[in-house]
CSV table of C-alpha atoms and ligand atoms in Angstrom, one decimal:
chain,number,residue,atom,x,y,z
A,15,MET,CA,17.8,-27.6,-10.4
A,16,SER,CA,16.3,-24.6,-8.3
A,17,ASP,CA,12.9,-23.4,-9.2
A,18,THR,CA,12.6,-21.9,-5.6
A,19,ASP,CA,13.5,-17.9,-5.1
A,20,PRO,CA,12.3,-15.8,-2.6
A,21,CYS,CA,9.5,-13.2,-2.5
A,22,ASP,CA,11.1,-9.7,-3.3
A,23,ALA,CA,8.1,-8.2,-0.7
A,24,CYS,CA,8.3,-10.6,2.0
A,25,GLY,CA,11.3,-12.6,1.5
A,26,GLU,CA,9.7,-16.3,1.8
A,27,GLN,CA,10.7,-19.1,-0.7
A,28,VAL,CA,8.5,-19.4,-3.7
A,29,THR,CA,8.3,-22.2,-6.3
A,30,ASP,CA,8.0,-20.7,-9.8
A,31,ALA,CA,4.7,-22.2,-10.6
A,32,LEU,CA,3.3,-19.8,-7.7
A,33,ALA,CA,5.7,-16.7,-8.3
A,34,ARG,CA,4.0,-13.9,-10.1
A,35,THR,CA,6.7,-11.1,-11.8
A,36,VAL,CA,5.1,-8.4,-12.4
A,37,ARG,CA,7.0,-5.3,-14.5
A,38,ILE,CA,5.9,-1.7,-14.0
A,39,THR,CA,6.3,0.5,-17.2
A,40,VAL,CA,6.5,3.8,-18.0
A,41,ASP,CA,6.5,5.5,-21.5
A,42,ARG,CA,7.0,2.2,-22.5
A,43,SER,CA,10.5,1.4,-20.3
A,44,GLU,CA,10.6,-1.1,-17.5
A,45,VAL,CA,11.2,0.8,-14.3
A,46,ASP,CA,10.7,-2.0,-12.0
A,47,SER,CA,9.9,-5.9,-12.0
A,48,GLN,CA,9.2,-7.8,-8.8
A,49,ARG,CA,8.9,-11.3,-8.1
A,50,LEU,CA,6.1,-12.1,-5.7
A,51,CYS,CA,4.6,-14.6,-3.7
A,52,PRO,CA,0.7,-15.0,-4.2
A,53,ASN,CA,-0.3,-13.1,-1.1
A,54,CYS,CA,1.9,-10.2,-1.7
A,55,PHE,CA,1.0,-10.1,-5.3
A,56,ALA,CA,-2.6,-9.9,-4.2
A,57,GLY,CA,-2.0,-7.1,-2.0
A,58,TRP,CA,0.3,-5.6,-4.6
A,59,ILE,CA,-2.3,-5.5,-7.7
A,60,GLU,CA,-4.8,-3.7,-5.0
A,61,ARG,CA,-2.1,-1.1,-3.8
A,62,TYR,CA,-1.3,-0.3,-7.4
A,63,ARG,CA,-5.1,-0.2,-8.6
A,64,THR,CA,-5.6,2.2,-5.7
A,65,GLU,CA,-2.3,4.5,-6.4
A,66,MET,CA,-3.4,4.4,-10.5
A,67,ALA,CA,-6.9,5.2,-9.7
A,68,SER,CA,-6.0,8.0,-7.4
A,69,GLU,CA,-3.5,9.1,-10.0
A,70,ARG,CA,-5.5,8.9,-13.0
A,71,THR,CA,-2.5,8.9,-15.4
A,72,GLY,CA,-3.8,6.9,-18.2
A,73,ASP,CA,-0.8,7.2,-20.3
A,74,GLU,CA,-0.7,4.9,-23.3
A,75,GLY,CA,2.5,2.5,-22.8
A,76,SER,CA,2.6,3.4,-18.8
A,77,GLY,CA,1.1,0.1,-16.6
A,78,ILE,CA,2.1,-2.9,-15.6
A,79,ILE,CA,2.6,-6.5,-17.1
A,80,VAL,CA,2.2,-9.4,-15.2
A,81,ASP,CA,3.7,-12.9,-15.9
B,120,LIG,ZN1,5.8,-12.6,-0.1
């Protein structure tokens, strides 16, 4: 049984308990999904918020889902 998979960003092994899966949706369609370790997740969210803030899209149905 494997509950450990590599982080999509840094490639380090991360257990399911610690991993975060982020899904990016545009117009209610999933366009990307990544499994991230806690470190990469923190950095990813930071970048995403910065980009969203500068673009100011705010479309309904677009955004991120974090599992
Ligand atoms: Zn990572």
